[in-house]
PDB file of C-alpha atoms in Angstrom:
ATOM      1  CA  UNK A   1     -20.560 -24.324 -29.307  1.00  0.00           C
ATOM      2  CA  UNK A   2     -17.414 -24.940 -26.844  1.00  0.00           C
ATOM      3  CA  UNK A   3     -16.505 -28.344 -25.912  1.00  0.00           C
ATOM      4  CA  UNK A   4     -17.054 -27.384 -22.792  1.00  0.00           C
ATOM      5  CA  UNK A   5     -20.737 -26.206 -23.259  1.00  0.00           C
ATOM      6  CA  UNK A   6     -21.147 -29.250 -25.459  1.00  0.00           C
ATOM      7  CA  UNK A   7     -19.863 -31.553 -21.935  1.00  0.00           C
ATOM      8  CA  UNK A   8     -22.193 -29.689 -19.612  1.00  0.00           C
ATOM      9  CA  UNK A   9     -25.316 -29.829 -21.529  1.00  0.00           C
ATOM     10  CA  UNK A  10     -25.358 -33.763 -22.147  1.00  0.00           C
ATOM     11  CA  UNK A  11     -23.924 -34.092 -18.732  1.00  0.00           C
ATOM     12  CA  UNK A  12     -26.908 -32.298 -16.597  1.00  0.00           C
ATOM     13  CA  UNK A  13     -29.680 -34.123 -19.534  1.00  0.00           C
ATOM     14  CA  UNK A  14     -28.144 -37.537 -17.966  1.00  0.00           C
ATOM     15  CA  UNK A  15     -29.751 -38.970 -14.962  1.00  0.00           C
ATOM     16  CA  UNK A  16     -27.631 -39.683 -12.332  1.00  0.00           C
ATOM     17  CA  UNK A  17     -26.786 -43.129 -12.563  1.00  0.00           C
ATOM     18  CA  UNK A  18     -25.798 -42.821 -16.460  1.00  0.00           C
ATOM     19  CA  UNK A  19     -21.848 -42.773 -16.856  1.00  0.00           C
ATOM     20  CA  UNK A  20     -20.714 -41.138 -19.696  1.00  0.00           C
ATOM     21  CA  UNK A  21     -18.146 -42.178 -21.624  1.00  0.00           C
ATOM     22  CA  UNK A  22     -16.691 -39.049 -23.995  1.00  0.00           C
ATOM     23  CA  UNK A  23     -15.281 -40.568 -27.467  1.00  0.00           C
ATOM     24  CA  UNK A  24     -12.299 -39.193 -28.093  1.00  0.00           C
ATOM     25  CA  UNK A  25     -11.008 -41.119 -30.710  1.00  0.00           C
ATOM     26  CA  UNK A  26      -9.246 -38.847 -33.575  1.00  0.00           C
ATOM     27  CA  UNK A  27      -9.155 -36.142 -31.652  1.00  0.00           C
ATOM     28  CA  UNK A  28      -6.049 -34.112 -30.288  1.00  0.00           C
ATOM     29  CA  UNK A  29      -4.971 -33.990 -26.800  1.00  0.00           C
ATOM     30  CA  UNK A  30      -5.807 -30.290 -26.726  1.00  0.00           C
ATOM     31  CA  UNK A  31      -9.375 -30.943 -26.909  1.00  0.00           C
ATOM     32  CA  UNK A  32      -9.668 -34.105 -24.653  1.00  0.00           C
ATOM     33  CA  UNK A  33      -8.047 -31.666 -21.857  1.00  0.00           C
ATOM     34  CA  UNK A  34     -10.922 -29.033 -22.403  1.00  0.00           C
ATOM     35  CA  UNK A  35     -12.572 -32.062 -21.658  1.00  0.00           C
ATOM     36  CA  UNK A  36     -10.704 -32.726 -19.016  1.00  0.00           C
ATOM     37  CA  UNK A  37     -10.612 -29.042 -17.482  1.00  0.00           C
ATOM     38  CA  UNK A  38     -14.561 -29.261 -16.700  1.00  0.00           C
ATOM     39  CA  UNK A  39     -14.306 -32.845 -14.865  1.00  0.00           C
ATOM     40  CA  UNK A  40     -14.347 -35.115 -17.423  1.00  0.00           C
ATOM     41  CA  UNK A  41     -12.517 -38.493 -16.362  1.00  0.00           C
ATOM     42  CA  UNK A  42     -13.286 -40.995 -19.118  1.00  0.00           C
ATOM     43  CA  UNK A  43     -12.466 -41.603 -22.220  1.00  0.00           C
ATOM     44  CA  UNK A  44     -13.294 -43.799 -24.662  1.00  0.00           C
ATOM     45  CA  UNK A  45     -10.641 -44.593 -28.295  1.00  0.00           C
ATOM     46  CA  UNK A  46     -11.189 -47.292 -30.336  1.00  0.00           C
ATOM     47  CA  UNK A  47      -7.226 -47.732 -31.252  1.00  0.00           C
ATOM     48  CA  UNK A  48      -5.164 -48.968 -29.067  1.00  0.00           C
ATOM     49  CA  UNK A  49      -1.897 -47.440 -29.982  1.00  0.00           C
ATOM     50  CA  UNK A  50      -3.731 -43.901 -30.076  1.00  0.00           C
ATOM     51  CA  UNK A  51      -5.133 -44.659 -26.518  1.00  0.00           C
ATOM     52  CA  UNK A  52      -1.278 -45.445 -25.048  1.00  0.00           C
ATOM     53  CA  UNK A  53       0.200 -42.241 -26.651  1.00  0.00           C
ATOM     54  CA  UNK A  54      -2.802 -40.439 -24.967  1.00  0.00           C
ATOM     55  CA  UNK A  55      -2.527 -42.421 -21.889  1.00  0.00           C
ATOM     56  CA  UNK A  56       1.483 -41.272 -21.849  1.00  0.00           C
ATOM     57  CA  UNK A  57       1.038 -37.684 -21.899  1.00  0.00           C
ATOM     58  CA  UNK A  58      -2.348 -37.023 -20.243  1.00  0.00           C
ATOM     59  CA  UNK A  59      -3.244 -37.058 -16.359  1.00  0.00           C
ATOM     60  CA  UNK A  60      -3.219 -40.197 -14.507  1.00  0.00           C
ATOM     61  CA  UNK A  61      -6.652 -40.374 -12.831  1.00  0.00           C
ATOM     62  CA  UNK A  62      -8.031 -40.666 -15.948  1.00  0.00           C
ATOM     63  CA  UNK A  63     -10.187 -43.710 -17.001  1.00  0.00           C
ATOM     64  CA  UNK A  64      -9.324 -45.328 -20.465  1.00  0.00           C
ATOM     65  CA  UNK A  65     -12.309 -47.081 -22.531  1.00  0.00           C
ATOM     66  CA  UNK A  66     -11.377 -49.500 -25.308  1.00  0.00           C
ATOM     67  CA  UNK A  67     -14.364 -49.053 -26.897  1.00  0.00           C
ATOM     68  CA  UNK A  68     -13.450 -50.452 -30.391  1.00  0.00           C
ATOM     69  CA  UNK A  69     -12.710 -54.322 -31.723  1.00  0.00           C
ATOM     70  CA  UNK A  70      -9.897 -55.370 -30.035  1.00  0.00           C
ATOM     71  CA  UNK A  71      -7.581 -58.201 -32.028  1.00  0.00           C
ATOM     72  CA  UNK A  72      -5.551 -60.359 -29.156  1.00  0.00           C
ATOM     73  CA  UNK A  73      -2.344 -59.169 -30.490  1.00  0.00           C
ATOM     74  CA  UNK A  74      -2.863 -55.926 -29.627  1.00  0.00           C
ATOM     75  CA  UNK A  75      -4.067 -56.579 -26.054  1.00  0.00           C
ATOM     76  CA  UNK A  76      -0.686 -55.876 -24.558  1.00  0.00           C
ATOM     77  CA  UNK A  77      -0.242 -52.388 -25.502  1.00  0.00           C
ATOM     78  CA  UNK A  78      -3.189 -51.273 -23.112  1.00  0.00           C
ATOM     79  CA  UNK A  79      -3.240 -54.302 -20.195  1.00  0.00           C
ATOM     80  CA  UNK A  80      -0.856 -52.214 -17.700  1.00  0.00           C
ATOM     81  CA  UNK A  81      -3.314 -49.158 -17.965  1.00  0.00           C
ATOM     82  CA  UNK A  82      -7.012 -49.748 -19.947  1.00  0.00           C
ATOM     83  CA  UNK A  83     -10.014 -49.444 -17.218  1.00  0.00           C
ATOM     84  CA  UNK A  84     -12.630 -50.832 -19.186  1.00  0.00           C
ATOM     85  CA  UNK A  85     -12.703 -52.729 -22.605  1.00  0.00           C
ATOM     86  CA  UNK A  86     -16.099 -52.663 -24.207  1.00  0.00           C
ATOM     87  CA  UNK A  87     -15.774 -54.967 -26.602  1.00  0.00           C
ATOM     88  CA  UNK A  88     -15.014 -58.637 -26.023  1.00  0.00           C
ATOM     89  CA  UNK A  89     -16.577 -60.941 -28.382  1.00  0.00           C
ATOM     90  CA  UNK A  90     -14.614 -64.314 -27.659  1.00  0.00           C
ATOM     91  CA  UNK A  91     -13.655 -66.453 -25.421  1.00  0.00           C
ATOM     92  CA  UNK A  92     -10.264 -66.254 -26.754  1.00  0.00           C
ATOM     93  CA  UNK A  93      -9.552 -62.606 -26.585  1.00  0.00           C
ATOM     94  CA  UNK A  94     -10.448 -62.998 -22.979  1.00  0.00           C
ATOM     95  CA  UNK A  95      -7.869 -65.311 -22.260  1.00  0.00           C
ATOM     96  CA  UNK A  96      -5.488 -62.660 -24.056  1.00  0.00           C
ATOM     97  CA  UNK A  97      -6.453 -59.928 -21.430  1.00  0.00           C
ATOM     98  CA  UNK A  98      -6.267 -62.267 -18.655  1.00  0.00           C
ATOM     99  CA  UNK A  99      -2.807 -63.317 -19.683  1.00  0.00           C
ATOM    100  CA  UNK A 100      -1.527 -59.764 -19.910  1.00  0.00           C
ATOM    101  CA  UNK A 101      -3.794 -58.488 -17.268  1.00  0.00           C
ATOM    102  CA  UNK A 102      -1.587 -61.156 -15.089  1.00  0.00           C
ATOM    103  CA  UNK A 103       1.692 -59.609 -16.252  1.00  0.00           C
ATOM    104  CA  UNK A 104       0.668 -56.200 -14.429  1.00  0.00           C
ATOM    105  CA  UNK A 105      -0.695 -57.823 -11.357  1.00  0.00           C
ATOM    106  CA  UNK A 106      -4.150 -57.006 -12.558  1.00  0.00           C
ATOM    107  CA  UNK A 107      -7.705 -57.386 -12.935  1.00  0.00           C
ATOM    108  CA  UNK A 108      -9.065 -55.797 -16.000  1.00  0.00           C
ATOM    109  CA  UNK A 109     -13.048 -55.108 -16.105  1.00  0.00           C
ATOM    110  CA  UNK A 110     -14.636 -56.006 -19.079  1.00  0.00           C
ATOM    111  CA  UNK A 111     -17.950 -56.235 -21.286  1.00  0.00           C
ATOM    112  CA  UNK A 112     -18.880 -58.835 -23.580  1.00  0.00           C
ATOM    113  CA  UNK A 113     -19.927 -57.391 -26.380  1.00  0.00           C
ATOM    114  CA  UNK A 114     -23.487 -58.466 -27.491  1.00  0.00           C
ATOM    115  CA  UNK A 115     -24.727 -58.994 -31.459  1.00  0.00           C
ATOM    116  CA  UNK A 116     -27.932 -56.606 -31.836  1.00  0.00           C
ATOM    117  CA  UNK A 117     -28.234 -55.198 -34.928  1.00  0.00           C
ATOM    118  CA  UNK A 118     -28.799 -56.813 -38.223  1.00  0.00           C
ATOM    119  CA  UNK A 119     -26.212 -54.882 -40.118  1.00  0.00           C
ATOM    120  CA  UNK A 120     -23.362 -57.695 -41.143  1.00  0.00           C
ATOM    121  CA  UNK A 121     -20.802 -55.162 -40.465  1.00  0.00           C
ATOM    122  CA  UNK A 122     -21.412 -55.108 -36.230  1.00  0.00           C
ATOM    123  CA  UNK A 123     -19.315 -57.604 -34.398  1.00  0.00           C
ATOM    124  CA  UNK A 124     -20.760 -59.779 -31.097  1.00  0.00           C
ATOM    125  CA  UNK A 125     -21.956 -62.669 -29.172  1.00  0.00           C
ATOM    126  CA  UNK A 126     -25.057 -64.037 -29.540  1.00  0.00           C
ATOM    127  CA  UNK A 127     -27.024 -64.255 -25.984  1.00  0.00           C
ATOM    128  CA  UNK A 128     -26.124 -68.659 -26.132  1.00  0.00           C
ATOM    129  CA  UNK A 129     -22.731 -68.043 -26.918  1.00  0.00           C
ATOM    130  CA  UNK A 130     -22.566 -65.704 -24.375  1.00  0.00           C
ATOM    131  CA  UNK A 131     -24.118 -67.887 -21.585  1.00  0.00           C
ATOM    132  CA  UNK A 132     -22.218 -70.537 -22.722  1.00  0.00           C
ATOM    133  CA  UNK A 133     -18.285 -68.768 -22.109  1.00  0.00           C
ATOM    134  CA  UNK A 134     -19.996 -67.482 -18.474  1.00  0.00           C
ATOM    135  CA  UNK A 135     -21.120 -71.282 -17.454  1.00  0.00           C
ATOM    136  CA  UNK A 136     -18.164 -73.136 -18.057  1.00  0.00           C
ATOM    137  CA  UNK A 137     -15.469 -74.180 -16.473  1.00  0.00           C
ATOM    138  CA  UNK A 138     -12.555 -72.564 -18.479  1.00  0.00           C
ATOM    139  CA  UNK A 139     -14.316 -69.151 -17.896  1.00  0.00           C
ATOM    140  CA  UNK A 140     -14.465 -70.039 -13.922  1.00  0.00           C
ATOM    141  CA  UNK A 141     -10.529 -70.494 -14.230  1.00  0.00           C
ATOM    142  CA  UNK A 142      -9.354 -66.666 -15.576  1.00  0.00           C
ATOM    143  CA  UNK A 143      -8.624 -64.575 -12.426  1.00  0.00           C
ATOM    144  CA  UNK A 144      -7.701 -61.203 -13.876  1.00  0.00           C
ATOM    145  CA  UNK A 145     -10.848 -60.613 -15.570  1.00  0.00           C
ATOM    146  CA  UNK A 146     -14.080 -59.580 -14.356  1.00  0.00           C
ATOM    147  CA  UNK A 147     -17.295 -59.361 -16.560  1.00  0.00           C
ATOM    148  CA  UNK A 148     -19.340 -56.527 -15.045  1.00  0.00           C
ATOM    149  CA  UNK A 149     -21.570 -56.300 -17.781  1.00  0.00           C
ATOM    150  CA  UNK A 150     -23.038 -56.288 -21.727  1.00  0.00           C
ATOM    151  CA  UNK A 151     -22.189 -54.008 -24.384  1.00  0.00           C
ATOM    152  CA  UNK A 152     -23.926 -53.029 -27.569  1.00  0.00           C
ATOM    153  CA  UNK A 153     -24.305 -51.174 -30.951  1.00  0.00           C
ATOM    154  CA  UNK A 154     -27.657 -50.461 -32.748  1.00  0.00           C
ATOM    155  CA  UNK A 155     -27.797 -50.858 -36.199  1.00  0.00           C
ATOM    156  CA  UNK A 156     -26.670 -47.395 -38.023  1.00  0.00           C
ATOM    157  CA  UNK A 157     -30.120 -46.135 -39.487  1.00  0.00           C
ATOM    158  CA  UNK A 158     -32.927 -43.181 -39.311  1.00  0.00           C
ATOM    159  CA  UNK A 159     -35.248 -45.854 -38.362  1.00  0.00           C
ATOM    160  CA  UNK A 160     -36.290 -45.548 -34.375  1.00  0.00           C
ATOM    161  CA  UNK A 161     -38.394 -48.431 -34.171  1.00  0.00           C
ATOM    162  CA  UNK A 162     -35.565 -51.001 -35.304  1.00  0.00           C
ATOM    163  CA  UNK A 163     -33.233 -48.777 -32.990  1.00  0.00           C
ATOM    164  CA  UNK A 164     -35.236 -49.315 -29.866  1.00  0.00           C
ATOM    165  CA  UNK A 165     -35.983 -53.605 -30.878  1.00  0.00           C
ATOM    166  CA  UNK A 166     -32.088 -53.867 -30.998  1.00  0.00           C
ATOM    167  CA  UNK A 167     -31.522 -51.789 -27.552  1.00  0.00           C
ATOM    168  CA  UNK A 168     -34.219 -53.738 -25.955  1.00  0.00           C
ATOM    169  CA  UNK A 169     -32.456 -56.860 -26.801  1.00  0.00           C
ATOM    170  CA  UNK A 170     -29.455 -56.116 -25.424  1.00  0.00           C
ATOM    171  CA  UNK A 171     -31.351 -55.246 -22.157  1.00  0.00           C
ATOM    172  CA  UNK A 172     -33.067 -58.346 -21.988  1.00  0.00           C
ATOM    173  CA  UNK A 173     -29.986 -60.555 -23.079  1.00  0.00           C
ATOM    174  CA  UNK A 174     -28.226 -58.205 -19.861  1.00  0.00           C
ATOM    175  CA  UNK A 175     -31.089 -59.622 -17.525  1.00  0.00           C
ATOM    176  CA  UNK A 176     -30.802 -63.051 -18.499  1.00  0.00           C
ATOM    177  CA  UNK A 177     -26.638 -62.978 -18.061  1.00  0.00           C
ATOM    178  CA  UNK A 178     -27.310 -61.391 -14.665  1.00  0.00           C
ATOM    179  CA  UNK A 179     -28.566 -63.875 -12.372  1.00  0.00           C
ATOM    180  CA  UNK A 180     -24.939 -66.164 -13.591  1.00  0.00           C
ATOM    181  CA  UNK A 181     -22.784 -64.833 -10.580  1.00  0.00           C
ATOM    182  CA  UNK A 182     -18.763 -66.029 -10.157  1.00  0.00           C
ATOM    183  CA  UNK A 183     -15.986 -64.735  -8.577  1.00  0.00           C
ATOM    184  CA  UNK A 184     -14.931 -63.094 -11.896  1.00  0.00           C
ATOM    185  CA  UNK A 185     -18.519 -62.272 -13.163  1.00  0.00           C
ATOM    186  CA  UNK A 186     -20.783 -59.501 -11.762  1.00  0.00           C
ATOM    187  CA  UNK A 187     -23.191 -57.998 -14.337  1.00  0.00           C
ATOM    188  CA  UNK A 188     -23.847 -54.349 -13.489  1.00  0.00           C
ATOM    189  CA  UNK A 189     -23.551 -52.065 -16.797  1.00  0.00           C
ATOM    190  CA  UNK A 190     -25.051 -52.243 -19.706  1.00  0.00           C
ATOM    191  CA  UNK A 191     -22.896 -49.660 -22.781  1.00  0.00           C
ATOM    192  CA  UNK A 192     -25.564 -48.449 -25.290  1.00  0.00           C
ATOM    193  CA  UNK A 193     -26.146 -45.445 -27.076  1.00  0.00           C
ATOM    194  CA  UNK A 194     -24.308 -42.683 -29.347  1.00  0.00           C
ATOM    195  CA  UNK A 195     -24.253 -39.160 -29.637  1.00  0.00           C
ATOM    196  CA  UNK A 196     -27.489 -40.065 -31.943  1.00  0.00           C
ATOM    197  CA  UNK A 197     -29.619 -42.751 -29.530  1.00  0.00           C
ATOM    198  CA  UNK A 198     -28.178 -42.033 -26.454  1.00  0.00           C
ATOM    199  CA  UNK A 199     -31.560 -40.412 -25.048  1.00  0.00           C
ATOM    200  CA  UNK A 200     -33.379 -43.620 -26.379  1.00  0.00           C
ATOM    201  CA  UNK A 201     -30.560 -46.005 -25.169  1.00  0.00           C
ATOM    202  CA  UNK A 202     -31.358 -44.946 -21.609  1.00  0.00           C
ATOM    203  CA  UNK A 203     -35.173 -45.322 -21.772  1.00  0.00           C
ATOM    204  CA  UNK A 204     -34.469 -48.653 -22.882  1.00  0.00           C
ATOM    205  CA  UNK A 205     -31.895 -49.697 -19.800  1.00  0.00           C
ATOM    206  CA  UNK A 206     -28.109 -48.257 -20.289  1.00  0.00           C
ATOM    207  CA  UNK A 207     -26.633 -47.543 -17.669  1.00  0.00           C
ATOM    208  CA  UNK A 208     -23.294 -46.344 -19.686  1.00  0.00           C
ATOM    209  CA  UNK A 209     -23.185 -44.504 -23.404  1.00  0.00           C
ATOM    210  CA  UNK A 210     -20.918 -43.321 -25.609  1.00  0.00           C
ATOM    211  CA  UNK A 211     -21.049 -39.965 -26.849  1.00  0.00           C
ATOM    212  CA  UNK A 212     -18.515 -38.219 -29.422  1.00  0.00           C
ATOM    213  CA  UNK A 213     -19.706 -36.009 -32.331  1.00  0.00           C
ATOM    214  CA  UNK A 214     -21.792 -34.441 -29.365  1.00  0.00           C
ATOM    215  CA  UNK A 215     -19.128 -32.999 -27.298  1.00  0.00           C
ATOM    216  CA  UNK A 216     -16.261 -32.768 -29.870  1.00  0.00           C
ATOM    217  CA  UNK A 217     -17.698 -31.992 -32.912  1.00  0.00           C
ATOM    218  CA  UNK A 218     -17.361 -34.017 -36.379  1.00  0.00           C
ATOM    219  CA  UNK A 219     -14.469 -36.031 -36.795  1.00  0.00           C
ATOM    220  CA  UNK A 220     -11.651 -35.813 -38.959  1.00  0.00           C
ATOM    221  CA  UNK A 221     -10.325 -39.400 -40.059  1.00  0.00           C
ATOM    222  CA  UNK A 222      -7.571 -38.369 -42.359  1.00  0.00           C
ATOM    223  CA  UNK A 223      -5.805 -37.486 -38.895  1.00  0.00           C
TER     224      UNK A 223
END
């Protein structure tokens, strides 16, 4: 199947309120603008410095997802453009994208990125930690961020029952980060699911997933 025919099939099984975020890391240009060609406006890479060459040579009403681990470092390469960064698992790499967001005049949305799954491997917050960074008063201080929700990733395995525990976690961490409103914190997404859970993810309270393998096929990492 087409790219295209891949995009339009997951896009009319969503429900209306799902945004869907096409993973696009590893893949050329040429098939992010099939993508593109049939309405697709986001885009989610999990390198940085693959995201800015993308970002350089593709149309500019396009929404960029960071959707990978983000090291501080780095955070500078995407501040003048990224929409959305899903993964923000410390306090201090959200100083880091306040400081650059600052240097474009900007506020940059993000998620803080929630530990569910029991794998070693997955990176996160615990729900405490998380509470914690929203409560206090450093947090209160960084202008050009804004928290607008939780983000999470399911342990990789066949089994269903483990898959939904973790995603139902995540949803009720979500509700208890909620009612904590600032000026810079307004919880209203929650980014679960892959081209494997996604259906389940959204029973279980996403309101965002990620889909890749689904729409562009098997990737090729030697790229």
């Amino acid at each position: 199947m087409s790219i295209q025919k891949n995009l339009n099939t997951i896009k009319q099984s969503l429900p209306k309120n799902i945004t869907l975020v096409a993973v696009s890391k590893t893949k050329p240009i040429s098939d992010l603008m099939k993508a593109y060609n049939v309405g697709q406006r986001i885009f989610g890479e999990n390198k940085i410095q693959e995201m800015a060459e993308k970002h350089e040579e593709m149309p500019k009403d396009i929404e960029w997802h960071m959707i990978g681990h983000v090291q501080s470092n780095k955070v500078k390469y995407m501040a003048e453009f990224v929409s959305l960064i899903h993964g923000v698992e410390s306090f201090k790499l959200l100083k880091e994208i306040n400081k650059q967001a600052l240097k474009h005049n900007r506020i940059i949305d993000c998620l803080l990125q929630i530990k569910i799954a029991e794998e070693d491997s997955k990176f996160g917050m615990s729900s405490k930690e998380a509470q914690d960074i929203l409560q206090s008063q450093d947090f209160s201080e960084l202008k050009n961020i804004k928290i607008i929700g939780a983000m999470g990733m399911a342990s990789y395995t066949d089994n269903t029952n483990q898959i939904e525990k973790e995603f139902k976690l995540l949803e009720t961490t979500f509700k208890d980060l909620k009612v904590i409103e600032k000026e810079n914190c307004k919880l209203e997404t929650i980014s679960m699911g892959m081209s494997g859970d996604y259906q389940l993810a959204i029973a279980c309270g996403s309101t965002m997933v990620r889909v890749g393998s689904s729409i562009f096929g098997s990737r090729n990492y030697n790229n």
